[in-house]
mmCIF file of C-alpha atoms in Angstrom:
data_model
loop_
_atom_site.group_PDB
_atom_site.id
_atom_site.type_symbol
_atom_site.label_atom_id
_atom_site.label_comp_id
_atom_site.label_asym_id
_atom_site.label_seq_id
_atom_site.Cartn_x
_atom_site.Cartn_y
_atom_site.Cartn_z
ATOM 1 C CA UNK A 1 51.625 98.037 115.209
ATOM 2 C CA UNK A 2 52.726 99.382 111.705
ATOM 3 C CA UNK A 3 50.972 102.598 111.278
ATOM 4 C CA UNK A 4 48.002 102.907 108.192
ATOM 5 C CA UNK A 5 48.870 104.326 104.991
ATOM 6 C CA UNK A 6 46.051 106.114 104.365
ATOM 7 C CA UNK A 7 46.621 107.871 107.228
ATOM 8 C CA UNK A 8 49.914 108.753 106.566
ATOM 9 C CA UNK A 9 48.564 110.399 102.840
ATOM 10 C CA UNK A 10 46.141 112.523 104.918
ATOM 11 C CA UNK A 11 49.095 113.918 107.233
ATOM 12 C CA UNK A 12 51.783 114.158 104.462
ATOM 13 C CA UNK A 13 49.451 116.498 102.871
ATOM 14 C CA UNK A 14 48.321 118.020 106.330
ATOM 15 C CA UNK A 15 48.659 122.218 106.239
ATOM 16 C CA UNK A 16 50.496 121.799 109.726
ATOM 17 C CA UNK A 17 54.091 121.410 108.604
ATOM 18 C CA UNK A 18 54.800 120.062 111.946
ATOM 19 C CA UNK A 19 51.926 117.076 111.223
ATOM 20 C CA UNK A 20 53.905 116.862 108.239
ATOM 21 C CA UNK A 21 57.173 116.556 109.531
ATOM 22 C CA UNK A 22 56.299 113.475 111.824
ATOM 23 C CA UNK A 23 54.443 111.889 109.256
ATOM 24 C CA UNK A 24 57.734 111.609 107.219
ATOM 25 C CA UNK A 25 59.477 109.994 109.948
ATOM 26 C CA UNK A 26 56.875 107.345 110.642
ATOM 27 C CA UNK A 27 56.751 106.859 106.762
ATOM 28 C CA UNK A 28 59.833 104.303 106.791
ATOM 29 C CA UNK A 29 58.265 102.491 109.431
ATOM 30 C CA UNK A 30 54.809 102.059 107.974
ATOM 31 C CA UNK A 31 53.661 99.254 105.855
ATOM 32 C CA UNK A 32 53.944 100.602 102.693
ATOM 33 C CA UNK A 33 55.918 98.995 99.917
ATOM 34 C CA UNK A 34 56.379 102.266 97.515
ATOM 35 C CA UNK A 35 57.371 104.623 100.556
ATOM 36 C CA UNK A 36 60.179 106.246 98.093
ATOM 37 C CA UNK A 37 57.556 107.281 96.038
ATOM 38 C CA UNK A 38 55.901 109.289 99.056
ATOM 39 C CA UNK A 39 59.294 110.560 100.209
ATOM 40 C CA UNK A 40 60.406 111.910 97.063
ATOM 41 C CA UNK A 41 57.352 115.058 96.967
ATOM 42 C CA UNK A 42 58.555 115.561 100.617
ATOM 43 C CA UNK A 43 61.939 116.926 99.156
ATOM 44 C CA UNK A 44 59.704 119.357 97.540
ATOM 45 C CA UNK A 45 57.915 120.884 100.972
ATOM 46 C CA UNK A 46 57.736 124.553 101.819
ATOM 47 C CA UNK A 47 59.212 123.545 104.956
ATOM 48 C CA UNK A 48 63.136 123.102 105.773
ATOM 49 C CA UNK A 49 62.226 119.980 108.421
ATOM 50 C CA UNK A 50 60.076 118.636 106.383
ATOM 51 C CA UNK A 51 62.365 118.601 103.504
ATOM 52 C CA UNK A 52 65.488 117.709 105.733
ATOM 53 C CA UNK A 53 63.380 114.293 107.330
ATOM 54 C CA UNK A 54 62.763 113.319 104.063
ATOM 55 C CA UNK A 55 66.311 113.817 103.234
ATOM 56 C CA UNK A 56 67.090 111.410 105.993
ATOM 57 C CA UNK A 57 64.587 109.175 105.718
ATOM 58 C CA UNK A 58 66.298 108.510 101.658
ATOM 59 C CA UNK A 59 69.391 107.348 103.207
ATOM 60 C CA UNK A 60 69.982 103.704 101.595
ATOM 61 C CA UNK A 61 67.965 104.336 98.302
ATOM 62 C CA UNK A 62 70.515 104.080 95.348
ATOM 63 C CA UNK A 63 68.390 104.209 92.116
ATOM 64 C CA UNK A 64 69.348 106.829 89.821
ATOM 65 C CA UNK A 65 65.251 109.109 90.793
ATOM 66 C CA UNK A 66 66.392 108.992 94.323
ATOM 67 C CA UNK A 67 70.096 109.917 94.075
ATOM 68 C CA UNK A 68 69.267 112.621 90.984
ATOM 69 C CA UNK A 69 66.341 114.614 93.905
ATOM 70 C CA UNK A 70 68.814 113.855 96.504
ATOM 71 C CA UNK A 71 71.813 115.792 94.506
ATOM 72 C CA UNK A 72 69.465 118.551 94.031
ATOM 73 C CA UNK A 73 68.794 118.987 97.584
ATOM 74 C CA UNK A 74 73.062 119.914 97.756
ATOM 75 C CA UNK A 75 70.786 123.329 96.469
ATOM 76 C CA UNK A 76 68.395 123.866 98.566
ATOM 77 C CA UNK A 77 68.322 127.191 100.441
ATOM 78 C CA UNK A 78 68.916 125.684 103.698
ATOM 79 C CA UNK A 79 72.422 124.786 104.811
ATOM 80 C CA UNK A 80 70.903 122.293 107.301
ATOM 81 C CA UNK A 81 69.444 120.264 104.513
ATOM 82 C CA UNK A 82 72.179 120.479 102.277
ATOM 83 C CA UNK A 83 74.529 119.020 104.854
ATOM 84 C CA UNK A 84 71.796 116.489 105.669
ATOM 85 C CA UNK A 85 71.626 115.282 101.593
ATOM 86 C CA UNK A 86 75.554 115.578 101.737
ATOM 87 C CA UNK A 87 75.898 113.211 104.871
ATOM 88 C CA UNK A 88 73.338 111.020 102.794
ATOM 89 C CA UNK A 89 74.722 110.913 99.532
ATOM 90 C CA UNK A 90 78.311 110.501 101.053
ATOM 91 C CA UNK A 91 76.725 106.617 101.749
ATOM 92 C CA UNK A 92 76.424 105.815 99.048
ATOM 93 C CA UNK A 93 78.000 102.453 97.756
ATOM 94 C CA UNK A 94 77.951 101.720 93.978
ATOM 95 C CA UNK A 95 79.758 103.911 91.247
ATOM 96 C CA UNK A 96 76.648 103.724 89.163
ATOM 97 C CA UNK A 97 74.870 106.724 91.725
ATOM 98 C CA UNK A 98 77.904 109.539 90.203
ATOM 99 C CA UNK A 99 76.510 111.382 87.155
ATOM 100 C CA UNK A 100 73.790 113.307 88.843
ATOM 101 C CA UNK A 101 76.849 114.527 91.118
ATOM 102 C CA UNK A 102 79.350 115.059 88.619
ATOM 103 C CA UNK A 103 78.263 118.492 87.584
ATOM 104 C CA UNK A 104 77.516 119.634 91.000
ATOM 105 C CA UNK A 105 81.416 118.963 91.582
ATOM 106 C CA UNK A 106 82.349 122.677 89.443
ATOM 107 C CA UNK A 107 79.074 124.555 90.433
ATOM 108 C CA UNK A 108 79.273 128.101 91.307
ATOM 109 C CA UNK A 109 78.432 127.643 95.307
ATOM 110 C CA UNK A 110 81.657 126.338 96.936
ATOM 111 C CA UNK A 111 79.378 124.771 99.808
ATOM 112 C CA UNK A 112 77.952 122.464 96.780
ATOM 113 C CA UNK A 113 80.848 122.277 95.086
ATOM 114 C CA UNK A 114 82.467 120.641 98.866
ATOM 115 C CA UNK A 115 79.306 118.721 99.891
ATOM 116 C CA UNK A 116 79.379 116.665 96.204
ATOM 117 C CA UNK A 117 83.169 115.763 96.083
ATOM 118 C CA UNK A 118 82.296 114.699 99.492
ATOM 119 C CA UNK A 119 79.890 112.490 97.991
ATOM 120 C CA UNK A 120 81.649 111.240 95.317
ATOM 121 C CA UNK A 121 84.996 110.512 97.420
ATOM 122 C CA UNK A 122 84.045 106.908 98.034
ATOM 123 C CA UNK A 123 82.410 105.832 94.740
ATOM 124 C CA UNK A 124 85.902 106.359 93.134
ATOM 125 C CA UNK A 125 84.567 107.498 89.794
ATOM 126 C CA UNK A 126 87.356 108.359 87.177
ATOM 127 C CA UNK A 127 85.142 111.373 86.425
ATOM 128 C CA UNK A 128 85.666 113.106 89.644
ATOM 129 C CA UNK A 129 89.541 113.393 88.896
ATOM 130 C CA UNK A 130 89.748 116.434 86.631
ATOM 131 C CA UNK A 131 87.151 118.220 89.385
ATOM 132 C CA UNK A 132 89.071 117.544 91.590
ATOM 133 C CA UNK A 133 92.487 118.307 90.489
ATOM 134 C CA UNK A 134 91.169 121.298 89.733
ATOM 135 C CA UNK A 135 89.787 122.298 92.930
ATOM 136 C CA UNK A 136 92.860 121.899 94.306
ATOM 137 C CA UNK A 137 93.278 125.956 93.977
ATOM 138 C CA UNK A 138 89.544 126.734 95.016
ATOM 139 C CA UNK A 139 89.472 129.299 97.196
ATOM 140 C CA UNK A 140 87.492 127.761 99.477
ATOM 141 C CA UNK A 141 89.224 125.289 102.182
ATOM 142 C CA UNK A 142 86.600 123.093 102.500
ATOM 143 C CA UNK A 143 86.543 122.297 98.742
ATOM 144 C CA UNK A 144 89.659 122.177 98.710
ATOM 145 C CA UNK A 145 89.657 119.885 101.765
ATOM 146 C CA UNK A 146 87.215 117.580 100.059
ATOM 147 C CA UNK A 147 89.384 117.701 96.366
ATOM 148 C CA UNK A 148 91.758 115.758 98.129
ATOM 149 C CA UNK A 149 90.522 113.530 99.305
ATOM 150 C CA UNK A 150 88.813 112.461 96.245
ATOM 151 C CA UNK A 151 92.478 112.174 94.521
ATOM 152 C CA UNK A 152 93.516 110.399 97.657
ATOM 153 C CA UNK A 153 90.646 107.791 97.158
ATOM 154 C CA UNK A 154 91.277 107.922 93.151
ATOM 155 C CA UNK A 155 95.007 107.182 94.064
ATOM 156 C CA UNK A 156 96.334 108.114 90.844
ATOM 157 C CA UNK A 157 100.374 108.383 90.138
ATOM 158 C CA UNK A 158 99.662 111.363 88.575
ATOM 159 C CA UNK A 159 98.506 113.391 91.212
ATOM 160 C CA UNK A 160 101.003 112.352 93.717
ATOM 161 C CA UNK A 161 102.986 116.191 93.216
ATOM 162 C CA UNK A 162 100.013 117.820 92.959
ATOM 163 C CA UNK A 163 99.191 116.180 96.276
ATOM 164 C CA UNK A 164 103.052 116.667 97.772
ATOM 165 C CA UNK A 165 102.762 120.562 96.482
ATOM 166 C CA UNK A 166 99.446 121.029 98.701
ATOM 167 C CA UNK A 167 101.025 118.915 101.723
ATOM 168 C CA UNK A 168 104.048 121.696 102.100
ATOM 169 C CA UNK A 169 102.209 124.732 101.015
ATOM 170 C CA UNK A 170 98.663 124.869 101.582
ATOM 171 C CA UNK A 171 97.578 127.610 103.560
ATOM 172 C CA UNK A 172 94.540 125.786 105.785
ATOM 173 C CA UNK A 173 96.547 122.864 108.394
ATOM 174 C CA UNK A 174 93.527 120.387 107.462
ATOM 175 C CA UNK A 175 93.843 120.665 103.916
ATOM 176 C CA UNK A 176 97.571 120.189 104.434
ATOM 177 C CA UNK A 177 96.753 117.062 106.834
ATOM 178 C CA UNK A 178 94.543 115.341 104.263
ATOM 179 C CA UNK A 179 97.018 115.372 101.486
ATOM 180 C CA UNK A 180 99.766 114.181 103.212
ATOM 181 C CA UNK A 181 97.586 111.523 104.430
ATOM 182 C CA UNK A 182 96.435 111.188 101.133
ATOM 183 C CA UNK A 183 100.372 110.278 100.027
ATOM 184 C CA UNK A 184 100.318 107.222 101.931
ATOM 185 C CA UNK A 185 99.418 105.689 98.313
ATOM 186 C CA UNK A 186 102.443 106.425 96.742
ATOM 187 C CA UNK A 187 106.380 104.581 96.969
ATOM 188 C CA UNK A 188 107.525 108.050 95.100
ATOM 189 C CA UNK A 189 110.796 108.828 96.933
ATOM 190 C CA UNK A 190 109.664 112.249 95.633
ATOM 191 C CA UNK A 191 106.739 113.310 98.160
ATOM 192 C CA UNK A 192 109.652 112.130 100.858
ATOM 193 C CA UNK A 193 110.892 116.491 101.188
ATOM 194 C CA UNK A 194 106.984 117.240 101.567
ATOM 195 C CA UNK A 195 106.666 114.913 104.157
ATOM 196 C CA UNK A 196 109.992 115.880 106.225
ATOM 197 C CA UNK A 197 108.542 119.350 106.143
ATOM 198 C CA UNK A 198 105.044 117.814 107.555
ATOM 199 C CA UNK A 199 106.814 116.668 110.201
ATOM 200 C CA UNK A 200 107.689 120.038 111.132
ATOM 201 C CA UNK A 201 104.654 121.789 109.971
ATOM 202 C CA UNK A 202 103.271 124.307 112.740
ATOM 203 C CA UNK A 203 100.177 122.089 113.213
ATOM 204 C CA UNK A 204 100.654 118.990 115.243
ATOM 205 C CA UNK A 205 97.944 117.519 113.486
ATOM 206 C CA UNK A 206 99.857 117.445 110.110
ATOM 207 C CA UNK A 207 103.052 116.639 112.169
ATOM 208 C CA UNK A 208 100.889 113.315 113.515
ATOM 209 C CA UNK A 209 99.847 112.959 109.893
ATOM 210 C CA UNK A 210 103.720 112.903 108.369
ATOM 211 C CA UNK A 211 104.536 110.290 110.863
ATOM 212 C CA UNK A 212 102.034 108.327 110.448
ATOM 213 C CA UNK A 213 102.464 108.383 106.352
ATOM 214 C CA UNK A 214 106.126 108.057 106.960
ATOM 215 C CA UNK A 215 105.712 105.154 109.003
ATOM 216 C CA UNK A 216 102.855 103.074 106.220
ATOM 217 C CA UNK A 217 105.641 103.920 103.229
ATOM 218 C CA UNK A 218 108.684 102.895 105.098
ATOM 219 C CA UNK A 219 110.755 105.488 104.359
ATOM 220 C CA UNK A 220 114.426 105.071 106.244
ATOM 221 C CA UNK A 221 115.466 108.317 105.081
ATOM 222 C CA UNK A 222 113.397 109.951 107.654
ATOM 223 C CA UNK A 223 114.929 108.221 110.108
ATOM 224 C CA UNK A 224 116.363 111.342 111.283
ATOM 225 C CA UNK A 225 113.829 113.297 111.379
ATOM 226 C CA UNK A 226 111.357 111.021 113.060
ATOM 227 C CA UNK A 227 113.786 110.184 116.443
ATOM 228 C CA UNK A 228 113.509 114.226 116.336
ATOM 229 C CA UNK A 229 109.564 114.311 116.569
ATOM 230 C CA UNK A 230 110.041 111.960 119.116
ATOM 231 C CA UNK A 231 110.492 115.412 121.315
ATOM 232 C CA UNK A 232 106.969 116.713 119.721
ATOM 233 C CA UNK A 233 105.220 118.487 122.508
ATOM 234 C CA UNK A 234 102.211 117.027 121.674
ATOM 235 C CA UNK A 235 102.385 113.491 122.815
ATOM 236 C CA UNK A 236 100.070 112.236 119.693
ATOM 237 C CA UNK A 237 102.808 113.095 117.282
ATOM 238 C CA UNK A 238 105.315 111.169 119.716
ATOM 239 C CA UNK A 239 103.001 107.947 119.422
ATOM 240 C CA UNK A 240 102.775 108.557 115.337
ATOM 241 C CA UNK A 241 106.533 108.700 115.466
ATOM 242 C CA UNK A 242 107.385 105.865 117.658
ATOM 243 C CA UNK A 243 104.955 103.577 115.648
ATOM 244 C CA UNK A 244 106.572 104.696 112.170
ATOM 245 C CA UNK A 245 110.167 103.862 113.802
ATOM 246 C CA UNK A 246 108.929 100.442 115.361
ATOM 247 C CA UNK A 247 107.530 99.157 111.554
ATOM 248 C CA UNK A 248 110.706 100.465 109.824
ATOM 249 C CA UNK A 249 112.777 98.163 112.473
ATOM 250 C CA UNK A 250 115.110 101.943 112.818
ATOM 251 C CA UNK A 251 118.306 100.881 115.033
ATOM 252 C CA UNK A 252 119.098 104.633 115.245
ATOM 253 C CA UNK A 253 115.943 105.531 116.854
ATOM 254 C CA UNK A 254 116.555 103.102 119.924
ATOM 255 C CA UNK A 255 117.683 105.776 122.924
ATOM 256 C CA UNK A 256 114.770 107.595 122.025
ATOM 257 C CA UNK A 257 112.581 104.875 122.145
ATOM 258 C CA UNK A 258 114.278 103.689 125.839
ATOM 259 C CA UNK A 259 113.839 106.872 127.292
ATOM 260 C CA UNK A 260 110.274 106.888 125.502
ATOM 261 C CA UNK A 261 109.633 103.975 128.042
ATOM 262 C CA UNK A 262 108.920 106.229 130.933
ATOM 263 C CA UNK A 263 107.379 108.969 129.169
ATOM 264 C CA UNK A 264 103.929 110.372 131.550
ATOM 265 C CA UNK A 265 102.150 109.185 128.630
ATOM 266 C CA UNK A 266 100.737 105.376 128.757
ATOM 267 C CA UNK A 267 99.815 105.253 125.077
ATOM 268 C CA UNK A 268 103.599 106.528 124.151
ATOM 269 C CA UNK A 269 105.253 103.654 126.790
ATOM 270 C CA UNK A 270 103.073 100.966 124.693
ATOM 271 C CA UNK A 271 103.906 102.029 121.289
ATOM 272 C CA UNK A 272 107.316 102.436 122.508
ATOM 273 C CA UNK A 273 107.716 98.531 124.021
ATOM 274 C CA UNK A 274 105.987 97.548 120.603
ATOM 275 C CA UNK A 275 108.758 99.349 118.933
ATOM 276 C CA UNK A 276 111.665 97.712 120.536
ATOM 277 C CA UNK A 277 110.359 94.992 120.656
ATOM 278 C CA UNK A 278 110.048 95.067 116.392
ATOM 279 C CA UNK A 279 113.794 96.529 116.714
ATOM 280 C CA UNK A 280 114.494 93.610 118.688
ATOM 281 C CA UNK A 281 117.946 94.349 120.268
ATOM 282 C CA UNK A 282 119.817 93.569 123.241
ATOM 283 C CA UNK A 283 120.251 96.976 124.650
ATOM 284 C CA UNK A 284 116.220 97.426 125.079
ATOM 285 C CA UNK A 285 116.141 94.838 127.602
ATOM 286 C CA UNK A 286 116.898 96.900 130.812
ATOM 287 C CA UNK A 287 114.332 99.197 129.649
ATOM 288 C CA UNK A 288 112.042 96.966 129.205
ATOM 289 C CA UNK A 289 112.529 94.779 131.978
ATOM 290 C CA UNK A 290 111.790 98.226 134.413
ATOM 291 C CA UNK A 291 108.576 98.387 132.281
ATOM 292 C CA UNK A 292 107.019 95.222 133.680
ATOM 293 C CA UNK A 293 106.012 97.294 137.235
ATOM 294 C CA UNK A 294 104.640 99.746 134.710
ATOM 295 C CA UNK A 295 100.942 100.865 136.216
ATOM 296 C CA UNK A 296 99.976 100.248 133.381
ATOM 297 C CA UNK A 297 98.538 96.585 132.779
ATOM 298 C CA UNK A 298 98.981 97.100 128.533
ATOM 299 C CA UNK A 299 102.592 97.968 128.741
ATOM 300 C CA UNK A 300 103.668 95.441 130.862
ATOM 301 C CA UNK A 301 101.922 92.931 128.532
ATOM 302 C CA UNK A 302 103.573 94.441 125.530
ATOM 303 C CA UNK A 303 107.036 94.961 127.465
ATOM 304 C CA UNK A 304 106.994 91.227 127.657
ATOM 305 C CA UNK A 305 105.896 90.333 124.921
ATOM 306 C CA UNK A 306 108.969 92.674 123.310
ATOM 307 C CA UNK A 307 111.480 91.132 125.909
ATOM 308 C CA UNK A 308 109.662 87.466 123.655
ATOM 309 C CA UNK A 309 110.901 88.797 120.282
ATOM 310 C CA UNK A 310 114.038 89.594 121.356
ATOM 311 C CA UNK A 311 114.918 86.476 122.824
ATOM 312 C CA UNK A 312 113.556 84.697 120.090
ATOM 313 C CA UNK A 313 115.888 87.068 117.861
ATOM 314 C CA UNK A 314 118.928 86.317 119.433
ATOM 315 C CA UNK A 315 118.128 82.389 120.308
#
């Protein structure tokens, strides 16, 4: 049974914050067609869970009232709500929702400075590139975190050496990360001596990342380098590797690949079978042919279905 409005009025404006509190999360559920009108004072409440439900409860309003008070809760003096209005202003969908956050994007707090790119990352607002850009140099990682991946989702040519400058040199591994994930928009043979030194990078994280990049731009000349980070220690950068290898069809990269095939690691023995399989020659068979008493149900489906494309290859 929907709850009574009237009764809601008398507990949203109840001295017991905690009365409050639970009023604003029935609110959404009542009957009430104009409940963003009784949310938005709730922003306003002397008390931080008051103020952070009614955060939460805005999720999925997108008119320029709601979005404005929900861009000025980004300020509000508790970090709990701020990251609750960032998490809810990162949904949102249509471009239109951006100029109450576009100032917020060069304001004096870096946590509001990171929590609005954040939010403006996905509506892909031309306005958000000189921010951003800028921001690249904040000296805060988390904005700068967040600047990139704004420019990654603005994918504009002119930011790709920007981007390939913070992919080789940025201090913080998961700024470096983003950005050279954020290359993966770019054919510029240029980023290509950023991303050979991501593959070495001292995070295996960013290593993963390179591969993976490498891999989506289909860049041969890594060739080298990627049968090399198929000896990662960290068996998530081998996977990254072997995938990027597999879609570039790299002949070079086939030993590595065979002896990939009994690797401790199931994920690595699938990827690898899907790689030779892509490579498609001869010498894989053997290899492949052990794989199908692999314990593993997946590889031996994807050892035969390699041993397929093969055949088929050299029918």
């Amino acid at each position: 049974m929907n709850i009574g409005i009237p009764t809601l009025q008398e507990r949203l404006n109840s001295p017991d914050a905690e009365v409050r509190r639970l009023a604003v999360i029935d609110l959404p559920y009542s009957d009430e067609d104009d409940i963003e009108l009784l949310l938005l004072p709730c922003l306003q409440d002397a008390d931080a869970n008051v103020r952070l439900e009614a955060v939460r409860a805005l999720e999925g309003f997108e008119d320029q009232t709601t979005v404005t008070a929900l861009a000025q809760m980004l300020l509000d003096k508790s970090p709990v709500v701020q990251e609750a209005a960032g998490l809810v202003l990162a949904e949102l969908k249509e471009s239109e929702s951006a100029p109450p956050l576009i100032p917020l994007l060069t304001h004096a707090d870096p946590t509001v400075r990171a929590l609005a790119l954040q939010a403006v990352r996905a509506l892909r607002v031309p306005e958000a590139y000189a921010p951003a850009l800028g921001q690249l140099k904040d000296p805060s990682p988390a904005v700068r975190r967040e600047a990139v991946g704004v420019l990654g989702y603005l994918k504009r040519p002119e930011a790709v050496g920007e981007l390939a400058e913070v992919a080789a040199h940025d201090p913080d591994g998961e700024v470096r990360r983003i950005a050279v994930g954020a290359l993966g928009y770019t054919n510029e043979v240029s980023v290509l001596p950023s991303l050979m030194r991501a593959l070495n990078d001292s995070v295996w994280m960013v290593r993963e990342e390179a591969a993976a990049t490498i891999g989506k731009l289909g860049m041969a000349q890594a060739t080298d380098e990627l049968v090399k980070a198929m000896q990662d220690d960290y068996w998530q950068v081998r996977v990254k590797a072997a995938r990027a290898l597999g879609v570039m069809k790299a002949l070079p990269a086939l030993p590595a690949l065979v002896e990939a095939m009994t690797d401790t690691v199931s994920n690595l023995r699938k990827e690898a079978a899907i790689a030779l399989g892509e490579i498609g020659d001869k010498r894989a068979i053997p290899a492949l042919e052990k794989a199908l008493e692999d314990n593993d149900p997946d590889v031996r489906k994807l050892s035969r279905l390699a041993l397929t494309n093969i055949t088929l290859k050299h029918s």
